[in-house]
PDB file of C-alpha atoms in Angstrom:
ATOM      1  CA  MET A  30       0.054  -0.017   0.152  1.00  0.00           C
ATOM      2  CA  THR A  31       1.431   3.437  -0.956  1.00  0.00           C
ATOM      3  CA  ILE A  32       0.056   6.471   0.992  1.00  0.00           C
ATOM      4  CA  ILE A  33       0.625  10.068  -0.656  1.00  0.00           C
ATOM      5  CA  ASP A  34       0.028  13.285   1.352  1.00  0.00           C
ATOM      6  CA  LEU A  35      -1.779  15.651  -1.105  1.00  0.00           C
ATOM      7  CA  THR A  36      -1.792  18.439   1.395  1.00  0.00           C
ATOM      8  CA  ALA A  37      -0.080  21.759   0.564  1.00  0.00           C
ATOM      9  CA  PRO A  38       1.749  23.831   3.387  1.00  0.00           C
ATOM     10  CA  TYR A  39      -0.561  25.816   5.435  1.00  0.00           C
ATOM     11  CA  GLN A  40      -0.294  29.086   3.746  1.00  0.00           C
ATOM     12  CA  GLY A  41      -2.759  31.443   1.810  1.00  0.00           C
ATOM     13  CA  ARG A  42      -2.289  33.539  -1.197  1.00  0.00           C
ATOM     14  CA  ARG A  43      -3.965  36.521   0.582  1.00  0.00           C
ATOM     15  CA  SER A  44      -2.799  36.329   4.225  1.00  0.00           C
ATOM     16  CA  SER A  45      -0.644  34.029   6.522  1.00  0.00           C
ATOM     17  CA  PRO A  46      -2.068  32.448   9.652  1.00  0.00           C
ATOM     18  CA  LYS A  47      -1.119  34.025  12.896  1.00  0.00           C
ATOM     19  CA  ILE A  48      -0.211  31.678  15.791  1.00  0.00           C
ATOM     20  CA  THR A  49       0.756  33.126  19.303  1.00  0.00           C
ATOM     21  CA  GLU A  50       1.799  30.829  22.282  1.00  0.00           C
ATOM     22  CA  GLU A  51       0.612  31.219  25.821  1.00  0.00           C
ATOM     23  CA  LYS A  52       2.516  29.467  28.522  1.00  0.00           C
ATOM     24  CA  ILE A  53       0.169  28.219  31.455  1.00  0.00           C
ATOM     25  CA  PRO A  54       2.011  27.499  34.856  1.00  0.00           C
ATOM     26  CA  LEU A  55       0.424  24.488  36.275  1.00  0.00           C
ATOM     27  CA  ARG A  56       1.298  23.805  39.988  1.00  0.00           C
ATOM     28  CA  SER A  57       0.049  21.527  42.726  1.00  0.00           C
ATOM     29  CA  ALA A  58       1.354  19.795  45.800  1.00  0.00           C
ATOM     30  CA  ALA A  59       2.838  16.878  43.859  1.00  0.00           C
ATOM     31  CA  THR A  60       4.140  18.471  40.589  1.00  0.00           C
ATOM     32  CA  ALA A  61       4.951  21.720  38.579  1.00  0.00           C
ATOM     33  CA  TYR A  62       5.110  22.120  34.866  1.00  0.00           C
ATOM     34  CA  THR A  63       4.206  24.636  32.131  1.00  0.00           C
ATOM     35  CA  GLY A  64       1.392  23.915  29.456  1.00  0.00           C
ATOM     36  CA  LEU A  65       1.318  25.559  26.203  1.00  0.00           C
ATOM     37  CA  VAL A  66      -1.928  26.949  24.642  1.00  0.00           C
ATOM     38  CA  TYR A  67      -1.965  28.250  21.085  1.00  0.00           C
ATOM     39  CA  HIS A  68      -4.127  31.053  19.764  1.00  0.00           C
ATOM     40  CA  LEU A  69      -4.987  30.588  16.031  1.00  0.00           C
ATOM     41  CA  ALA A  70      -5.975  33.449  13.735  1.00  0.00           C
ATOM     42  CA  SER A  71      -6.554  32.234  10.066  1.00  0.00           C
ATOM     43  CA  ASP A  72      -9.031  32.378   7.221  1.00  0.00           C
ATOM     44  CA  SER A  73     -10.457  29.407   5.507  1.00  0.00           C
ATOM     45  CA  MET A  74      -8.454  29.357   2.384  1.00  0.00           C
ATOM     46  CA  GLN A  75      -5.105  28.202   3.825  1.00  0.00           C
ATOM     47  CA  GLY A  76      -3.148  25.480   2.247  1.00  0.00           C
ATOM     48  CA  THR A  77      -5.396  22.858   0.980  1.00  0.00           C
ATOM     49  CA  TYR A  78      -9.146  23.333   1.759  1.00  0.00           C
ATOM     50  CA  LEU A  79     -12.519  21.880   1.365  1.00  0.00           C
ATOM     51  CA  ASP A  80     -15.204  24.067  -0.426  1.00  0.00           C
ATOM     52  CA  LEU A  81     -18.734  22.974   0.048  1.00  0.00           C
ATOM     53  CA  PRO A  82     -21.541  24.261  -2.180  1.00  0.00           C
ATOM     54  CA  GLY A  83     -22.519  26.735   0.549  1.00  0.00           C
ATOM     55  CA  HIS A  84     -19.388  28.650  -0.034  1.00  0.00           C
ATOM     56  CA  ILE A  85     -21.313  30.591  -2.466  1.00  0.00           C
ATOM     57  CA  VAL A  86     -24.476  31.993  -0.919  1.00  0.00           C
ATOM     58  CA  GLU A  87     -26.670  31.382  -4.044  1.00  0.00           C
ATOM     59  CA  THR A  88     -25.703  27.683  -4.179  1.00  0.00           C
ATOM     60  CA  ASP A  89     -25.967  26.759  -0.451  1.00  0.00           C
ATOM     61  CA  ASP A  90     -27.352  23.183  -0.165  1.00  0.00           C
ATOM     62  CA  GLY A  91     -27.229  23.190   3.814  1.00  0.00           C
ATOM     63  CA  ARG A  92     -24.216  20.968   4.014  1.00  0.00           C
ATOM     64  CA  ARG A  93     -21.639  22.063   6.473  1.00  0.00           C
ATOM     65  CA  SER A  94     -18.224  20.764   7.281  1.00  0.00           C
ATOM     66  CA  ASP A  95     -19.473  19.386  10.846  1.00  0.00           C
ATOM     67  CA  SER A  96     -22.432  17.510   9.380  1.00  0.00           C
ATOM     68  CA  ILE A  97     -20.868  15.576   6.524  1.00  0.00           C
ATOM     69  CA  PRO A  98     -20.994  11.781   7.325  1.00  0.00           C
ATOM     70  CA  ALA A  99     -17.504  10.265   7.871  1.00  0.00           C
ATOM     71  CA  SER A 100     -18.337   7.755   5.215  1.00  0.00           C
ATOM     72  CA  GLU A 101     -18.262  10.495   2.463  1.00  0.00           C
ATOM     73  CA  LEU A 102     -14.656  11.457   3.622  1.00  0.00           C
ATOM     74  CA  TYR A 103     -13.065   8.257   4.488  1.00  0.00           C
ATOM     75  CA  ARG A 104     -11.147   6.088   1.903  1.00  0.00           C
ATOM     76  CA  ARG A 105     -13.434   7.057  -0.772  1.00  0.00           C
ATOM     77  CA  PRO A 106     -12.669   5.786  -4.325  1.00  0.00           C
ATOM     78  CA  ALA A 107     -11.477   8.500  -6.838  1.00  0.00           C
ATOM     79  CA  THR A 108     -10.586   8.293 -10.566  1.00  0.00           C
ATOM     80  CA  VAL A 109      -7.428   9.964 -11.387  1.00  0.00           C
ATOM     81  CA  LEU A 110      -7.061  12.137 -14.718  1.00  0.00           C
ATOM     82  CA  HIS A 111      -3.594  13.123 -15.649  1.00  0.00           C
ATOM     83  CA  LEU A 112      -3.729  15.753 -18.392  1.00  0.00           C
ATOM     84  CA  ASP A 113      -0.927  15.469 -20.972  1.00  0.00           C
ATOM     85  CA  ARG A 114      -0.609  18.974 -21.563  1.00  0.00           C
ATOM     86  CA  PRO A 115       2.289  21.569 -21.114  1.00  0.00           C
ATOM     87  CA  LEU A 116       2.407  24.014 -18.396  1.00  0.00           C
ATOM     88  CA  VAL A 117       1.134  27.148 -20.524  1.00  0.00           C
ATOM     89  CA  PRO A 118      -1.939  29.399 -19.946  1.00  0.00           C
ATOM     90  CA  GLY A 119      -5.155  28.276 -21.396  1.00  0.00           C
ATOM     91  CA  PRO A 120      -8.480  26.230 -20.921  1.00  0.00           C
ATOM     92  CA  VAL A 121      -8.911  22.625 -20.305  1.00  0.00           C
ATOM     93  CA  SER A 122     -11.718  21.253 -22.115  1.00  0.00           C
ATOM     94  CA  ALA A 123     -14.230  18.262 -22.137  1.00  0.00           C
ATOM     95  CA  SER A 124     -12.191  16.643 -24.836  1.00  0.00           C
ATOM     96  CA  HIS A 125      -8.955  16.841 -22.622  1.00  0.00           C
ATOM     97  CA  LEU A 126     -10.773  15.108 -19.789  1.00  0.00           C
ATOM     98  CA  GLN A 127     -12.210  12.456 -21.895  1.00  0.00           C
ATOM     99  CA  ALA A 128      -8.810  11.646 -23.477  1.00  0.00           C
ATOM    100  CA  ALA A 129      -7.353  11.341 -19.974  1.00  0.00           C
ATOM    101  CA  LEU A 130     -10.053   9.146 -18.742  1.00  0.00           C
ATOM    102  CA  GLY A 131      -9.899   6.913 -21.857  1.00  0.00           C
ATOM    103  CA  ASP A 132     -11.847   3.637 -21.200  1.00  0.00           C
ATOM    104  CA  GLN A 133     -11.321   3.654 -17.467  1.00  0.00           C
ATOM    105  CA  ARG A 134     -14.572   4.127 -15.282  1.00  0.00           C
ATOM    106  CA  CYS A 135     -15.274   7.361 -13.700  1.00  0.00           C
ATOM    107  CA  GLN A 136     -16.134   7.167  -9.750  1.00  0.00           C
ATOM    108  CA  ASP A 137     -18.212  10.085  -8.223  1.00  0.00           C
ATOM    109  CA  MET A 138     -15.036  11.542  -6.856  1.00  0.00           C
ATOM    110  CA  LEU A 139     -12.638  12.790  -9.376  1.00  0.00           C
ATOM    111  CA  ILE A 140      -9.020  14.075  -9.268  1.00  0.00           C
ATOM    112  CA  ILE A 141      -7.882  16.320 -11.973  1.00  0.00           C
ATOM    113  CA  HIS A 142      -4.080  16.658 -12.446  1.00  0.00           C
ATOM    114  CA  ALA A 143      -2.922  19.359 -14.743  1.00  0.00           C
ATOM    115  CA  LEU A 144       0.210  21.123 -13.480  1.00  0.00           C
ATOM    116  CA  GLY A 145       2.825  18.303 -13.613  1.00  0.00           C
ATOM    117  CA  ASP A 146       5.013  18.243 -10.666  1.00  0.00           C
ATOM    118  CA  ARG A 147       4.171  21.941  -9.577  1.00  0.00           C
ATOM    119  CA  ASN A 148       1.534  23.024  -7.284  1.00  0.00           C
ATOM    120  CA  THR A 149      -0.853  25.972  -7.762  1.00  0.00           C
ATOM    121  CA  PHE A 150       1.291  28.206  -5.895  1.00  0.00           C
ATOM    122  CA  GLN A 151       4.196  27.618  -8.315  1.00  0.00           C
ATOM    123  CA  VAL A 152       2.337  28.755 -11.563  1.00  0.00           C
ATOM    124  CA  PRO A 153       0.602  32.076 -12.421  1.00  0.00           C
ATOM    125  CA  GLU A 154      -2.796  31.988 -10.520  1.00  0.00           C
ATOM    126  CA  ARG A 155      -5.446  30.709 -12.643  1.00  0.00           C
ATOM    127  CA  SER A 156      -3.504  30.658 -15.820  1.00  0.00           C
ATOM    128  CA  ILE A 157      -4.658  27.044 -16.502  1.00  0.00           C
ATOM    129  CA  TYR A 158      -8.524  26.511 -16.058  1.00  0.00           C
ATOM    130  CA  LEU A 159     -11.455  24.284 -16.761  1.00  0.00           C
ATOM    131  CA  ASP A 160     -13.600  25.724 -19.502  1.00  0.00           C
ATOM    132  CA  ASP A 161     -17.349  25.414 -19.620  1.00  0.00           C
ATOM    133  CA  SER A 162     -17.465  22.152 -21.579  1.00  0.00           C
ATOM    134  CA  ALA A 163     -15.158  20.607 -18.803  1.00  0.00           C
ATOM    135  CA  VAL A 164     -17.514  21.666 -16.146  1.00  0.00           C
ATOM    136  CA  ASP A 165     -20.297  20.282 -18.141  1.00  0.00           C
ATOM    137  CA  TRP A 166     -18.387  16.963 -18.602  1.00  0.00           C
ATOM    138  CA  ILE A 167     -17.662  16.776 -14.865  1.00  0.00           C
ATOM    139  CA  VAL A 168     -21.313  17.388 -14.039  1.00  0.00           C
ATOM    140  CA  SER A 169     -22.633  14.828 -16.784  1.00  0.00           C
ATOM    141  CA  ARG A 170     -20.442  12.152 -15.021  1.00  0.00           C
ATOM    142  CA  GLN A 171     -22.535  12.674 -11.897  1.00  0.00           C
ATOM    143  CA  CYS A 172     -19.354  13.759 -10.008  1.00  0.00           C
ATOM    144  CA  GLN A 173     -20.156  14.505  -6.314  1.00  0.00           C
ATOM    145  CA  TRP A 174     -16.493  15.516  -5.197  1.00  0.00           C
ATOM    146  CA  LEU A 175     -13.827  17.148  -7.283  1.00  0.00           C
ATOM    147  CA  ILE A 176     -10.069  17.385  -6.359  1.00  0.00           C
ATOM    148  CA  SER A 177      -8.159  19.430  -8.735  1.00  0.00           C
ATOM    149  CA  ASP A 178      -5.218  21.603  -9.154  1.00  0.00           C
ATOM    150  CA  ILE A 179      -7.159  23.775 -11.693  1.00  0.00           C
ATOM    151  CA  TYR A 180     -10.452  25.491 -11.523  1.00  0.00           C
ATOM    152  CA  GLU A 181     -11.458  28.953 -12.353  1.00  0.00           C
ATOM    153  CA  SER A 182      -9.982  31.504 -14.841  1.00  0.00           C
ATOM    154  CA  THR A 183      -8.745  35.004 -14.152  1.00  0.00           C
ATOM    155  CA  ALA A 184     -11.998  36.218 -16.021  1.00  0.00           C
ATOM    156  CA  LEU A 185     -14.103  34.447 -13.301  1.00  0.00           C
ATOM    157  CA  HIS A 186     -16.254  32.746 -15.715  1.00  0.00           C
ATOM    158  CA  GLY A 187     -18.309  30.772 -13.131  1.00  0.00           C
ATOM    159  CA  VAL A 188     -16.634  27.322 -12.747  1.00  0.00           C
ATOM    160  CA  PHE A 189     -17.351  27.126  -8.875  1.00  0.00           C
ATOM    161  CA  LEU A 190     -20.922  28.532  -9.465  1.00  0.00           C
ATOM    162  CA  LYS A 191     -21.693  25.861 -11.939  1.00  0.00           C
ATOM    163  CA  LEU A 192     -20.022  22.967  -9.953  1.00  0.00           C
ATOM    164  CA  PHE A 193     -21.813  24.018  -6.851  1.00  0.00           C
ATOM    165  CA  SER A 194     -25.152  24.437  -8.530  1.00  0.00           C
ATOM    166  CA  ALA A 195     -24.804  20.942  -9.450  1.00  0.00           C
ATOM    167  CA  GLY A 196     -23.977  19.745  -5.905  1.00  0.00           C
ATOM    168  CA  VAL A 197     -20.310  19.133  -6.554  1.00  0.00           C
ATOM    169  CA  ALA A 198     -18.056  19.717  -3.385  1.00  0.00           C
ATOM    170  CA  THR A 199     -14.516  20.464  -4.269  1.00  0.00           C
ATOM    171  CA  VAL A 200     -11.051  20.425  -2.580  1.00  0.00           C
ATOM    172  CA  CYS A 201      -8.726  23.204  -3.658  1.00  0.00           C
ATOM    173  CA  GLU A 202      -4.843  23.644  -3.818  1.00  0.00           C
ATOM    174  CA  PRO A 203      -3.760  19.909  -3.461  1.00  0.00           C
ATOM    175  CA  GLN A 204      -0.061  19.117  -4.206  1.00  0.00           C
ATOM    176  CA  ASN A 205       1.783  15.980  -5.079  1.00  0.00           C
ATOM    177  CA  LEU A 206      -0.865  14.805  -7.729  1.00  0.00           C
ATOM    178  CA  HIS A 207       2.175  13.729  -9.771  1.00  0.00           C
ATOM    179  CA  LEU A 208       2.766  10.907  -7.300  1.00  0.00           C
ATOM    180  CA  LEU A 209      -0.527   9.188  -7.980  1.00  0.00           C
ATOM    181  CA  THR A 210       0.590   6.422 -10.254  1.00  0.00           C
ATOM    182  CA  ALA A 211      -2.673   4.518 -10.023  1.00  0.00           C
ATOM    183  CA  ASP A 212      -5.820   5.313 -12.081  1.00  0.00           C
ATOM    184  CA  GLU A 213      -7.902   4.779  -9.118  1.00  0.00           C
ATOM    185  CA  VAL A 214      -7.009   5.636  -5.500  1.00  0.00           C
ATOM    186  CA  LEU A 215      -8.677   5.995  -2.148  1.00  0.00           C
ATOM    187  CA  VAL A 216      -9.140   9.248  -0.571  1.00  0.00           C
ATOM    188  CA  THR A 217      -9.544  10.566   2.741  1.00  0.00           C
ATOM    189  CA  ILE A 218     -10.239  13.954   3.865  1.00  0.00           C
ATOM    190  CA  LEU A 219      -9.601  15.150   7.385  1.00  0.00           C
ATOM    191  CA  PHE A 220     -10.351  18.347   9.207  1.00  0.00           C
ATOM    192  CA  THR A 221     -11.338  19.873  12.417  1.00  0.00           C
ATOM    193  CA  LEU A 222     -15.154  20.021  13.233  1.00  0.00           C
ATOM    194  CA  TRP A 223     -15.566  23.760  13.324  1.00  0.00           C
ATOM    195  CA  PRO A 224     -19.411  24.177  13.358  1.00  0.00           C
ATOM    196  CA  ASN A 225     -21.466  25.695  10.689  1.00  0.00           C
ATOM    197  CA  ILE A 226     -18.938  26.598   8.030  1.00  0.00           C
ATOM    198  CA  THR A 227     -18.649  25.632   4.312  1.00  0.00           C
ATOM    199  CA  GLN A 228     -14.966  26.203   3.751  1.00  0.00           C
ATOM    200  CA  ILE A 229     -12.075  24.770   5.793  1.00  0.00           C
ATOM    201  CA  PRO A 230      -8.470  23.816   5.451  1.00  0.00           C
ATOM    202  CA  CYS A 231      -8.061  20.059   5.472  1.00  0.00           C
ATOM    203  CA  ARG A 232      -5.718  17.300   5.265  1.00  0.00           C
ATOM    204  CA  LEU A 233      -5.916  15.160   2.094  1.00  0.00           C
ATOM    205  CA  ILE A 234      -4.650  11.536   1.929  1.00  0.00           C
ATOM    206  CA  ALA A 235      -4.566   9.165  -1.079  1.00  0.00           C
ATOM    207  CA  GLU A 236      -3.710   5.565  -1.036  1.00  0.00           C
ATOM    208  CA  PHE A 237      -3.358   2.803  -3.698  1.00  0.00           C
TER     209      PHE A 237
END
């Protein structure tokens, strides 16, 4: 069994997390030591993160990070599509996805790998993206979960709006997708159960 961590470092494009440390002296008649408590300040788009349809107000389907059954997040079969294309700006179309799929079956969790051995922080932001035909292709395959290193364009032509409207949840900013050498893997998505939110940093694990 090979296990690959697909999680990007905890950083954001817009801001960095702020972590402060508080030392708590703990004393009793029997012992004395110092505990540490961490105060965390962050936004929800740090490193690799889960995006539920409710991240857009108009497509909110009621799902929240703390109400998703663990069965949807643990060792879920996922089809892997490696796109044979250079790292140059431009759209990825339905024909690109279909060529990558070939004759393999398409699970309802899909992984799209477009950036070679780079991650999204190492290429111009949104320079490679899914076009409308690609989004329609994903929806037509009855995809429920999409993990991808490409999504929207700089023109903001509505990739997330269309995916979320179809009930597709996404995981953004994965890394190490080039290490997935199997056509199908098992994916586990882990995160802290913060209540009533629709976007949250997560740990993303694949095994095959």
